[in-house]
CSV table of C-alpha atoms and ligand atoms in Angstrom, one decimal:
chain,number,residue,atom,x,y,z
A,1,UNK,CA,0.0,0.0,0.0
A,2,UNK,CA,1.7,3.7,-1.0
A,3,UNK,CA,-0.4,5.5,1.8
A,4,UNK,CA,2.8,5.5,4.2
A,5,UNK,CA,4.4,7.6,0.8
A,6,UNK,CA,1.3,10.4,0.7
A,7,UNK,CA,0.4,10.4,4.1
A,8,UNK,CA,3.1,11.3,7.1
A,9,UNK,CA,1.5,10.3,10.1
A,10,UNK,CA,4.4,10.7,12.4
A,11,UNK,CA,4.2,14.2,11.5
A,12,UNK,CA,0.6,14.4,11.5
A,13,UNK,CA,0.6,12.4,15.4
A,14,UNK,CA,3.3,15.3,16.5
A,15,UNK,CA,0.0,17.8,16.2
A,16,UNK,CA,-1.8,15.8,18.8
A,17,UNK,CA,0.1,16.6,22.2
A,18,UNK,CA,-2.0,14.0,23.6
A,19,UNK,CA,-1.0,11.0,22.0
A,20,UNK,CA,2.5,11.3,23.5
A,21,UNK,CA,1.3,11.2,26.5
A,22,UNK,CA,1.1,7.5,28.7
A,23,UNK,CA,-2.2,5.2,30.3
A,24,UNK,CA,-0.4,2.6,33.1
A,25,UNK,CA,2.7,3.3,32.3
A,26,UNK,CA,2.2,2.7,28.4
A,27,UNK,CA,2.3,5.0,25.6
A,28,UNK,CA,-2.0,5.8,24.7
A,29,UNK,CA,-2.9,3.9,22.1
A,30,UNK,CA,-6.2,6.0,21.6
A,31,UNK,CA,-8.9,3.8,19.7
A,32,UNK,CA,-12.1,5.5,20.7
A,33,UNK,CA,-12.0,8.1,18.0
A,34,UNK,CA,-16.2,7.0,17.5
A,35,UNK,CA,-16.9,8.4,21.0
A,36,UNK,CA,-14.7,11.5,20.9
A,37,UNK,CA,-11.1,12.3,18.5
A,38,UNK,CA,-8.3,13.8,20.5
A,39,UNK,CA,-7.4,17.8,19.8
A,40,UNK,CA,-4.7,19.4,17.4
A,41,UNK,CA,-2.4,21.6,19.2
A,42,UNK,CA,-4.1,24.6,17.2
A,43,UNK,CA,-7.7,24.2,18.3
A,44,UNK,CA,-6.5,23.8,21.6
A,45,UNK,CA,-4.4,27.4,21.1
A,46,UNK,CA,-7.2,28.8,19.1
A,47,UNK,CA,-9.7,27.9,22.5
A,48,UNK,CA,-7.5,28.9,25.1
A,49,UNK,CA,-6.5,32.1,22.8
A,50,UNK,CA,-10.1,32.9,22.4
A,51,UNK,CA,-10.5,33.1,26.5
A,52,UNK,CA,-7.1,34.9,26.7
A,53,UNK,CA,-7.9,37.7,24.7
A,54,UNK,CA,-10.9,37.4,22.6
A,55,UNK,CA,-13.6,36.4,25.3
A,56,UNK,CA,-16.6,39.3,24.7
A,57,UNK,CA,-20.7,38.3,24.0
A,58,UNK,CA,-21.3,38.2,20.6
A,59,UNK,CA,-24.0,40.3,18.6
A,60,UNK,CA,-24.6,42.6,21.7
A,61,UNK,CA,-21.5,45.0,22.2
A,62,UNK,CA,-20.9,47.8,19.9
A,63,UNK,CA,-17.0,47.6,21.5
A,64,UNK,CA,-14.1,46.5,20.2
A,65,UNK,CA,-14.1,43.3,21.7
A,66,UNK,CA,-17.2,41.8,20.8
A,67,UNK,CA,-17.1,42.9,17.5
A,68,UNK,CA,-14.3,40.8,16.9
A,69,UNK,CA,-15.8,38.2,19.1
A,70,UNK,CA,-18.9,38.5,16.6
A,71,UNK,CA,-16.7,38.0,13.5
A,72,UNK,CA,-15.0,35.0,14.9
A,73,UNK,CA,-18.2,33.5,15.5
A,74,UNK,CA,-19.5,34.0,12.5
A,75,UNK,CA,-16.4,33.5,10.1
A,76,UNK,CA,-16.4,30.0,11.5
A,77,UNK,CA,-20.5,30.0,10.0
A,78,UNK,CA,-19.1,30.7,6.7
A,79,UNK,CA,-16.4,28.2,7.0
A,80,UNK,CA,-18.3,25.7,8.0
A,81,UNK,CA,-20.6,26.4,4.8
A,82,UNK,CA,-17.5,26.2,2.8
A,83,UNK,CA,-16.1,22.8,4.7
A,84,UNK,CA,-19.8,20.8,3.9
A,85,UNK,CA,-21.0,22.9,0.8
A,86,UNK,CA,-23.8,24.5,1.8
A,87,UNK,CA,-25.4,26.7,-0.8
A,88,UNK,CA,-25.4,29.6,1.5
A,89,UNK,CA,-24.4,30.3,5.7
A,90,UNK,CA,-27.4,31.0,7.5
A,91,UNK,CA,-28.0,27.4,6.7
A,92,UNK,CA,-25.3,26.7,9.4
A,93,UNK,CA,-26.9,26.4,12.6
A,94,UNK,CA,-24.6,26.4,15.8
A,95,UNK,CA,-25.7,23.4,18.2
A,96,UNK,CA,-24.5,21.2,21.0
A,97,UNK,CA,-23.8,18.8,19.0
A,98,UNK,CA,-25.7,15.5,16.6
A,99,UNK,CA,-27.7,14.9,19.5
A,100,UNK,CA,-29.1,18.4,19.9
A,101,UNK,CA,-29.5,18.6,16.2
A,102,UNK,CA,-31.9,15.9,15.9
A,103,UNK,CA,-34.1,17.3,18.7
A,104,UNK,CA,-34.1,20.8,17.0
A,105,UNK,CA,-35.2,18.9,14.0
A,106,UNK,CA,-37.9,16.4,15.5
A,107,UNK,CA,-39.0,19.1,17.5
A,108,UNK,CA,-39.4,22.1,15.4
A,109,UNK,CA,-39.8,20.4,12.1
A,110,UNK,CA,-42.1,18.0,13.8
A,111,UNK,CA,-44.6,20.6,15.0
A,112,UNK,CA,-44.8,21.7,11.2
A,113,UNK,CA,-45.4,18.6,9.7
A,114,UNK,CA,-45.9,15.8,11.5
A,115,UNK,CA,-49.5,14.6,12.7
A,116,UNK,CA,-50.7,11.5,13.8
A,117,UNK,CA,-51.3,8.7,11.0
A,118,UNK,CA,-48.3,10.1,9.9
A,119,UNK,CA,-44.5,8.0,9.7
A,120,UNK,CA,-41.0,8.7,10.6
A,121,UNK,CA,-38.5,6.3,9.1
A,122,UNK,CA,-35.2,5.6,10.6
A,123,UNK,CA,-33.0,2.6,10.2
A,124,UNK,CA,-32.0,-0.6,11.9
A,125,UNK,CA,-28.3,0.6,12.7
A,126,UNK,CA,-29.1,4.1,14.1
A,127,UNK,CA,-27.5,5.7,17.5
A,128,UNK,CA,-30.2,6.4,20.1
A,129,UNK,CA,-29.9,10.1,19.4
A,130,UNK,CA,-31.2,9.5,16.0
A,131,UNK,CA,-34.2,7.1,17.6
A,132,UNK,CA,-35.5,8.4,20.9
A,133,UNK,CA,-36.4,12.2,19.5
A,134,UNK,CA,-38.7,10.8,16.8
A,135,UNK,CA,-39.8,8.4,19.5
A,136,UNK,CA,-40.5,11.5,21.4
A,137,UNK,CA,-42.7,13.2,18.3
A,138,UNK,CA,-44.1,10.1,17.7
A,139,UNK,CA,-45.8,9.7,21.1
A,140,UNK,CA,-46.9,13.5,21.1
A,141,UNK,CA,-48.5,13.5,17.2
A,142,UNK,CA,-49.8,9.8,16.9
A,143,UNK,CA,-47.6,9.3,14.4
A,144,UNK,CA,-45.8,5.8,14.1
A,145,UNK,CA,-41.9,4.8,13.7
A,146,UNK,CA,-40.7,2.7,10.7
A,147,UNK,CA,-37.7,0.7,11.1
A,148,UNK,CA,-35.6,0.3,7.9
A,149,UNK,CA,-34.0,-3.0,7.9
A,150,UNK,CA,-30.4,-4.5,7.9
A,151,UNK,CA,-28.8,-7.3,6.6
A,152,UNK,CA,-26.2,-10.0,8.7
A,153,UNK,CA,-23.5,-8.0,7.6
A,154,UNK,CA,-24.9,-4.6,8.6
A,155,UNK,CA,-26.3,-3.0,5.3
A,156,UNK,CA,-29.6,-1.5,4.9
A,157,UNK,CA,-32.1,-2.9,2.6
A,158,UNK,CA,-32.7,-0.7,-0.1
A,159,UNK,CA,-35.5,-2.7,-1.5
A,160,UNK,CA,-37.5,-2.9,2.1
A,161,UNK,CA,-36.5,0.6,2.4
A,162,UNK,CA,-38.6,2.0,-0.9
A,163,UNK,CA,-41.1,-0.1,0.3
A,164,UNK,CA,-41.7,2.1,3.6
A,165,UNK,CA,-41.6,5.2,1.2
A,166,UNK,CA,-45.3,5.9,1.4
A,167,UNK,CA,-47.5,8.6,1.4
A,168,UNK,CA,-47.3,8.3,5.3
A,169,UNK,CA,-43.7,9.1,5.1
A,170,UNK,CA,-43.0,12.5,6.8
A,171,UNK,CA,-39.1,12.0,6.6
A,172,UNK,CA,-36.2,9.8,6.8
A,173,UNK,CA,-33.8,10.3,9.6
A,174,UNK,CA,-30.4,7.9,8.6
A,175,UNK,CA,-26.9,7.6,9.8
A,176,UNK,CA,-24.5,8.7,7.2
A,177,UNK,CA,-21.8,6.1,8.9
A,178,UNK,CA,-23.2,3.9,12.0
A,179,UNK,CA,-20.8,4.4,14.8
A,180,UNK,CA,-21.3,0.5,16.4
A,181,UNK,CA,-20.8,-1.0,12.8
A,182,UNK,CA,-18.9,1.2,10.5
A,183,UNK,CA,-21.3,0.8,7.6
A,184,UNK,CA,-21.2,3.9,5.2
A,185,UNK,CA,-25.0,3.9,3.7
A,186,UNK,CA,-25.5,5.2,0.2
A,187,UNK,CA,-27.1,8.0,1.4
A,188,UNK,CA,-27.0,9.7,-1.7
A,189,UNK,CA,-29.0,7.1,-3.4
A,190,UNK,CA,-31.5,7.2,-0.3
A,191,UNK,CA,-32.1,11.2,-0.8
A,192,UNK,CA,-32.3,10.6,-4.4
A,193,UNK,CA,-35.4,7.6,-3.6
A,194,UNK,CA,-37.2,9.5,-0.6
A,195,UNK,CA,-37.3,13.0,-2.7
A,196,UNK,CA,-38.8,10.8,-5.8
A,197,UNK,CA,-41.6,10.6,-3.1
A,198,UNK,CA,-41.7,14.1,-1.8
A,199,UNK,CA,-40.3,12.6,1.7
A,200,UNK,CA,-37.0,15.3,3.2
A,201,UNK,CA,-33.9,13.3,4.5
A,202,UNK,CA,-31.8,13.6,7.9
A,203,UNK,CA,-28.4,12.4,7.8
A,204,UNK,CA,-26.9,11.7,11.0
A,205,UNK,CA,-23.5,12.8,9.8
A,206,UNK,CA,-21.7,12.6,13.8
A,207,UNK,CA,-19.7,9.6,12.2
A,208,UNK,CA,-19.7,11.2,8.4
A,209,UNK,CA,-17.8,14.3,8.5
A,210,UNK,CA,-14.8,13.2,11.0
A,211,UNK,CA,-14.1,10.2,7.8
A,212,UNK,CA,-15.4,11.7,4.6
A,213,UNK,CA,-15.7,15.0,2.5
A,214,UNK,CA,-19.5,16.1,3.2
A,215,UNK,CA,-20.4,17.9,0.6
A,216,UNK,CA,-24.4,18.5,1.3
A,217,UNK,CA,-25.1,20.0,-2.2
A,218,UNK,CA,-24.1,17.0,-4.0
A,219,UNK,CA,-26.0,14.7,-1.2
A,220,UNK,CA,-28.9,16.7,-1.5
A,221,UNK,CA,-29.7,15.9,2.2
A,222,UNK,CA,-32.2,18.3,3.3
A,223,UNK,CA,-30.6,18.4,7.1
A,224,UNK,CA,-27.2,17.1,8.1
A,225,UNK,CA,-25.9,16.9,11.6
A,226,UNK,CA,-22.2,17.3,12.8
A,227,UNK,CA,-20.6,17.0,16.4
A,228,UNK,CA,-17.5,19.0,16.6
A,229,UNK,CA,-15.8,16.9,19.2
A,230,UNK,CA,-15.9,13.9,16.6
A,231,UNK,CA,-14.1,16.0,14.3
A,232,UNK,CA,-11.0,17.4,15.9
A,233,UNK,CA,-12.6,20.5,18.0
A,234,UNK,CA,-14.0,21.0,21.3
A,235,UNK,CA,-16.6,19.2,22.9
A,236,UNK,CA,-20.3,20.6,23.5
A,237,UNK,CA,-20.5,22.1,20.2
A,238,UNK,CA,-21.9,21.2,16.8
A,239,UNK,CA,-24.2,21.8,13.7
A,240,UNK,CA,-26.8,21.5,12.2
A,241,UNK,CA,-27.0,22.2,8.7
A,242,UNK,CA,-30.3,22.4,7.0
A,243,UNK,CA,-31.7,23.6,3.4
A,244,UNK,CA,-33.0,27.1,4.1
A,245,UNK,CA,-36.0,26.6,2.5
A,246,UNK,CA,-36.9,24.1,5.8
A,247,UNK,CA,-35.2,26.3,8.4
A,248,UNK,CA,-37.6,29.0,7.5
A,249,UNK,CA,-40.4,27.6,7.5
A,250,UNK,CA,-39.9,26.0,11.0
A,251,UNK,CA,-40.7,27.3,14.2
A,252,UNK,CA,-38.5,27.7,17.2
A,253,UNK,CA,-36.9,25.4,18.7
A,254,UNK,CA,-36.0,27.5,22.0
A,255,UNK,CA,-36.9,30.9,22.9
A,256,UNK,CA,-35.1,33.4,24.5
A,257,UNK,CA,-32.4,35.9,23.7
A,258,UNK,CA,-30.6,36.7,19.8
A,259,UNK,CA,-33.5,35.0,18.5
A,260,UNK,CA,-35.9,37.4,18.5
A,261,UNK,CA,-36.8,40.6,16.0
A,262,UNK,CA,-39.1,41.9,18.8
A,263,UNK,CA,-40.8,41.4,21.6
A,264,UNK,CA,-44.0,42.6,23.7
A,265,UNK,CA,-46.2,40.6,25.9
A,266,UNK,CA,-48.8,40.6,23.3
A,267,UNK,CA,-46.7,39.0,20.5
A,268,UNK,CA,-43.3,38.4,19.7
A,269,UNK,CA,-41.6,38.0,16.1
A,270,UNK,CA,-38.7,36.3,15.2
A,271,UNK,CA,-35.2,36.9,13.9
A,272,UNK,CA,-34.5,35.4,10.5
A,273,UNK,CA,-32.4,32.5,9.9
A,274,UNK,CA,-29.8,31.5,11.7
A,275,UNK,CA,-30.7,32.9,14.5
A,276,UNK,CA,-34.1,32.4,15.0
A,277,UNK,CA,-32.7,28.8,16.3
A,278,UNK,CA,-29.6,30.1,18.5
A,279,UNK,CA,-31.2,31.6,21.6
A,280,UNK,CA,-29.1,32.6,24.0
A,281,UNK,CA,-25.1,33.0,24.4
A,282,UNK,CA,-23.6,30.3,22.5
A,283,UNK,CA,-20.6,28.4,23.1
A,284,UNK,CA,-18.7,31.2,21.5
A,285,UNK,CA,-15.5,30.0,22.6
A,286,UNK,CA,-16.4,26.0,20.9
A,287,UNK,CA,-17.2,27.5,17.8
A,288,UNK,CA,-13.7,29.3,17.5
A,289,UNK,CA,-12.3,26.1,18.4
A,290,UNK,CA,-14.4,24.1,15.6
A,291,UNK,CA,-13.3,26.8,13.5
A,292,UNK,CA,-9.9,26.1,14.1
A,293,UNK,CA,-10.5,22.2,14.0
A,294,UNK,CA,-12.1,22.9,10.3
A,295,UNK,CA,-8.7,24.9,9.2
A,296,UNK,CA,-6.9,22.0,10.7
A,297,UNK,CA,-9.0,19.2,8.2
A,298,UNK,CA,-8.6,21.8,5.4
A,299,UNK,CA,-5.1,22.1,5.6
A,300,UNK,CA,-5.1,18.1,5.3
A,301,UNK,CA,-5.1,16.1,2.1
A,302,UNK,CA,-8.6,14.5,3.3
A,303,UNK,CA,-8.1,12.1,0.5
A,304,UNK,CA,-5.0,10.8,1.4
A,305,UNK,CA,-6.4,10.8,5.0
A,306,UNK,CA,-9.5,8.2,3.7
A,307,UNK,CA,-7.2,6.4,1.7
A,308,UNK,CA,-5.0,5.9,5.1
A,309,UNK,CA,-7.9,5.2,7.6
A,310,UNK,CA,-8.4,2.4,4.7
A,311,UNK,CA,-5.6,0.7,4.9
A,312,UNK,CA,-5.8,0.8,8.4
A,313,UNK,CA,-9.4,-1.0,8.3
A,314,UNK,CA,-7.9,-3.4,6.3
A,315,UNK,CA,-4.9,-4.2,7.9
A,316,UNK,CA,-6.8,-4.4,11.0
A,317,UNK,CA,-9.3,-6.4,10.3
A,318,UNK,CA,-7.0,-9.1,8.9
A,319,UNK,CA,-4.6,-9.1,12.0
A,320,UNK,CA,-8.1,-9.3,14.2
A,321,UNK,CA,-8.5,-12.2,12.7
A,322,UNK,CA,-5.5,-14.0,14.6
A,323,UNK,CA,-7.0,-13.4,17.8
A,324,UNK,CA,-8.3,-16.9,18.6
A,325,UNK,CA,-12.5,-16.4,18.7
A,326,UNK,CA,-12.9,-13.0,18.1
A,327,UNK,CA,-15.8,-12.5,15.6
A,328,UNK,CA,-15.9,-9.2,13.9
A,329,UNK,CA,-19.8,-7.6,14.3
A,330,UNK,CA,-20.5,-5.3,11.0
A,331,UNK,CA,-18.9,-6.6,8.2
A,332,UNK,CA,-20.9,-3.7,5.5
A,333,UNK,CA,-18.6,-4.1,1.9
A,334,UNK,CA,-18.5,-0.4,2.8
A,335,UNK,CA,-17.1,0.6,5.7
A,336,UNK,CA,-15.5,3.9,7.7
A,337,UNK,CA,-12.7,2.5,9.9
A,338,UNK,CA,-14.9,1.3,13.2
A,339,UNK,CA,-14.3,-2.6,14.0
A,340,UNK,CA,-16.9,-4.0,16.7
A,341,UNK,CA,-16.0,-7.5,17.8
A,342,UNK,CA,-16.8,-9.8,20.3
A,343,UNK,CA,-14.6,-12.5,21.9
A,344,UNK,CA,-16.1,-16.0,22.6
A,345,UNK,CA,-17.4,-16.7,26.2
A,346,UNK,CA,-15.4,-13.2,27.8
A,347,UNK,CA,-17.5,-10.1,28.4
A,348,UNK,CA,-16.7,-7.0,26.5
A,349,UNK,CA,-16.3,-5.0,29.4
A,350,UNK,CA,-13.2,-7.4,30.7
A,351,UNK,CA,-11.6,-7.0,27.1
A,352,UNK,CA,-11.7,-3.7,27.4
A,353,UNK,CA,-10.5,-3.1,31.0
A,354,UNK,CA,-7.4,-5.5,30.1
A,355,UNK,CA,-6.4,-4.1,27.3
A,356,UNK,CA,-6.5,-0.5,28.9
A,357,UNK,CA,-3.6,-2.1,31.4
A,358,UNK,CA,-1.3,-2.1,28.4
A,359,UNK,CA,-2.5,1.6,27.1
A,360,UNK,CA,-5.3,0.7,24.7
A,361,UNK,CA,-8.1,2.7,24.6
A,362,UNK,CA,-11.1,1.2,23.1
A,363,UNK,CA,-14.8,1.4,23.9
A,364,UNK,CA,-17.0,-1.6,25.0
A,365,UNK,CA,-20.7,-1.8,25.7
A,366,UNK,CA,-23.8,-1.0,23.4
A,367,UNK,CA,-22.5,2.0,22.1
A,368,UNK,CA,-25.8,3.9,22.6
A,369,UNK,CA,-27.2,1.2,19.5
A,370,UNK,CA,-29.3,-1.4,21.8
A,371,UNK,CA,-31.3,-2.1,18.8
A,372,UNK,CA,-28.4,-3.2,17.0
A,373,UNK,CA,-27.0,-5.4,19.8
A,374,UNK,CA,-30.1,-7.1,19.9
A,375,UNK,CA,-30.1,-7.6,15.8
A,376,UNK,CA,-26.8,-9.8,16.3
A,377,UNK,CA,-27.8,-11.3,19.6
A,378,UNK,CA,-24.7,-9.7,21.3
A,379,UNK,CA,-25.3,-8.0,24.9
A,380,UNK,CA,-22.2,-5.9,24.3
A,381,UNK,CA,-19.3,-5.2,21.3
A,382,UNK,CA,-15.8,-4.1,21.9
A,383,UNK,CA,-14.8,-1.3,19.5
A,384,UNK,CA,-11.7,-0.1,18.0
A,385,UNK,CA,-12.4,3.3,16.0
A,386,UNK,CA,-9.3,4.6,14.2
A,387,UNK,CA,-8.4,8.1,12.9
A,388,UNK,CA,-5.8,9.4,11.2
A,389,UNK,CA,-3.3,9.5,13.3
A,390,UNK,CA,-3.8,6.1,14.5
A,391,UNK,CA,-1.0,3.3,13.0
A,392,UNK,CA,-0.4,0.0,12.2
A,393,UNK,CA,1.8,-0.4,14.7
A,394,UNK,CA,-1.0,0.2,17.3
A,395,UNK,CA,-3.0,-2.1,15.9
A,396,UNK,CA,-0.8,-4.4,16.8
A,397,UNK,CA,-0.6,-3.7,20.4
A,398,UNK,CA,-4.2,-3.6,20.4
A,399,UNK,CA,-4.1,-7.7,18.7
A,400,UNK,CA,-1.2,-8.5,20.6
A,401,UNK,CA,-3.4,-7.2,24.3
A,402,UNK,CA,-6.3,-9.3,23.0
A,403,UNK,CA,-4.5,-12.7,22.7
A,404,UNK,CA,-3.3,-11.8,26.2
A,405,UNK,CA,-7.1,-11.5,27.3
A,406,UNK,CA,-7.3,-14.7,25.8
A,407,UNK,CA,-4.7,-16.2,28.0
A,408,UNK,CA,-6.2,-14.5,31.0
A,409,UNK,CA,-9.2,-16.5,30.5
A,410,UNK,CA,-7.5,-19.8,29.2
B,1,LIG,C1,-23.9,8.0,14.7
B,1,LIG,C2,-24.0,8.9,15.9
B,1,LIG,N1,-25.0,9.7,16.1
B,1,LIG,C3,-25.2,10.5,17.1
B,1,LIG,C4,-24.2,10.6,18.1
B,1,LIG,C5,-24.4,11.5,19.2
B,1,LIG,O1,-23.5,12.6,19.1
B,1,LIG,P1,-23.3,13.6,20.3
B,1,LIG,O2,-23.1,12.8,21.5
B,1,LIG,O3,-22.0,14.3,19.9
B,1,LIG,O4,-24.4,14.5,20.3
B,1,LIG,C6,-23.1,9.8,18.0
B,1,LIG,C7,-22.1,9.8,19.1
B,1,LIG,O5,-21.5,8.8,19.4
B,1,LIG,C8,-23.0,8.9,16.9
B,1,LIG,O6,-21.9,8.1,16.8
């Protein structure tokens, strides 16, 4: 594989202070990139920067200091734009993260068109973020949940899927990558077969953008949800991008301050787009750092970067298979580099607590997908989720730590 020749990941591991740095006595071998990636040494600058000397409320002061807090704040909007291709910024709506994204959506876009008779489809492999909020709708409007379903290896069926395209169908909420199996869905084709039926499409893109170029034009996605702490930036901040056409047309999601073109007790109006859905001070300082984590992906060859996390998928997959009864959960023809496995007869929660002894860092439990652990009959997976900067050479500590859990259990 020429990877090693276009992409320098020593040099790319020395912008991560953090993966220098030791668990037991060990150097970190950080596989739980799914859950949250580790920080570049220049969105960790750009954060504590902002709080050195740039901290001011934005859209309020008419001093120095918030006016340059203000154009932080929204540069990043227009950077963001630029980094998923968004037609225009006020589609870029600052958020918590995927999981407040969806509730904005399922609550605001809800209350404009969902009623009861009415369906939601989701899939088989979603996160409960992308579950419980249309759950929530669901039991407020009467309206009923459609599951679209997998096959053994972890890919959705297409055919089933058109099938739940009625005229019930109120939207399609899908993971762009699931984060327990690694599938990548052809979301593109889905937007292209739920618009054939009038029916808007949600991508759940916390997995999406921290693996692939998101470019929301070409997906045609009519919302698409991002969690900065899976990308590179802080945590506790995210967005949601949606088409404008749907942002104005939907009501608030919260009220309060910013969001707001007047107020009086007898009626209030509301500002336009995007801040009718930002009430309230934001997490100014998370969006500089998101901005700074968007430079930092911008600056990469994200090509070369897919093409590495590849190899790495492959490479580890085939040395997983050495370890003596492990069984690889998720096994999608396309895949982002997330590997769930289980090991015969030993509890995922004791691999993952003995291979931490010798540094390694990987998730074990559910992964907030219960539906999907009860598709493969699995209480729990172990998980290694790789970025970047991860190498082959960590995964083999992680295979080697595995056959020692092995041994511990005979
Ligand atoms: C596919 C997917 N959706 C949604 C979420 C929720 O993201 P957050 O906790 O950042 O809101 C996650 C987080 O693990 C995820 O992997």
């Amino acid at each position: 594989m020429s990877t090693t020749t276009t992409w320098d990941v020593a040099r790319v591991r020395r912008d991560f202070p953090i993966l220098a740095t030791q668990a037991h006595g060990k150097p970190l071998v950080y596989l739980d990139n799914g859950a949250t990636s580790q920080k570049p040494q220049s969105v960790i600058d750009a954060v504590s920067h902002y709080y050195e000397s740039g901290n001011a409320n934005v859209h309020r002061g008419v001093y120095a200091l918030s006016e340059s807090a203000t154009a932080a704040y929204e540069g990043t909007r227009a950077k963001i734009a630029r980094f998923l291709s968004a037609r225009e910024d006020r589609e870029i709506i600052y958020v918590r993260g995927t999981t407040e994204a969806i509730n904005l959506v399922a609550s605001s876009f809800g209350r404009l068109k969902v009623k009861a008779g009415d369906e939601i489809l989701v899939s088989a492999m979603e996160h409960h973020s992308n579950i419980v909020p249309w759950q929530i709708l669901a039991e407020q409007t009467g309206a009923a949940l459609q599951v679209i379903p997998m096959n053994e290896r972890g890919e959705l069926k297409l055919d089933e899927y058109q099938k739940l395209l009625t005229p019930k169908a109120r939207i399609v909420a899908v993971a762009h990558i699931s984060n327990s199996l690694g599938t990548i869905n052809p979301i593109k084709e889905m937007v292209k077969l739920a618009h054939a039926k009038g029916v808007p499409v949600l991508v759940d893109g916390a997995q999406g953008a921290p693996h692939v170029v998101v470019d929301v034009q070409d997906l045609d996605c009519d919302f698409y949800t991002v969690s900065g702490h899976k990308m590179f930036g802080p945590t506790g901040v995210g967005v949601l991008y949606g088409k404008a056409v749907h942002l104005e047309a939907m009501p608030p999601y919260q009220g309060g301050g910013d969001m707001i073109r007047s107020v009086t007790f007898a009626k209030t109006t509301y500002a336009p787009i995007p801040a009718k859905f930002e009430a309230g001070t934001p997490d100014i300082g998370g969006v500089v750092g998101l901005g700074a984590a968007v430079d930092y992906l911008g600056a990469l060859d994200r090509n070369a970067a897919a093409a590495y996390e590849q190899d790495l998928l492959e490479y580890a997959t085939k040395q997983l298979g050495t370890v003596p009864g492990l069984r690889i959960v998720g096994t999608a023809a396309h895949k982002a580099s997330v590997i769930s496995f289980v090991l015969d007869g030993i509890h995922a929660h004791d691999v993952g607590t003995i291979v931490d002894q010798a540094g390694v860092a990987i998730r074990t439990g559910h992964h907030c997908t219960q539906p999907v652990m009860e598709f493969f009959e699995v209480p729990a997976t172990a998980r290694a989720s790789f970025a970047f900067y991860n190498t082959r050479a960590e995964v083999d500590i992680l295979v080697e730590a595995l056959k020692g859990v092995r041994k511990v259990f005979g």
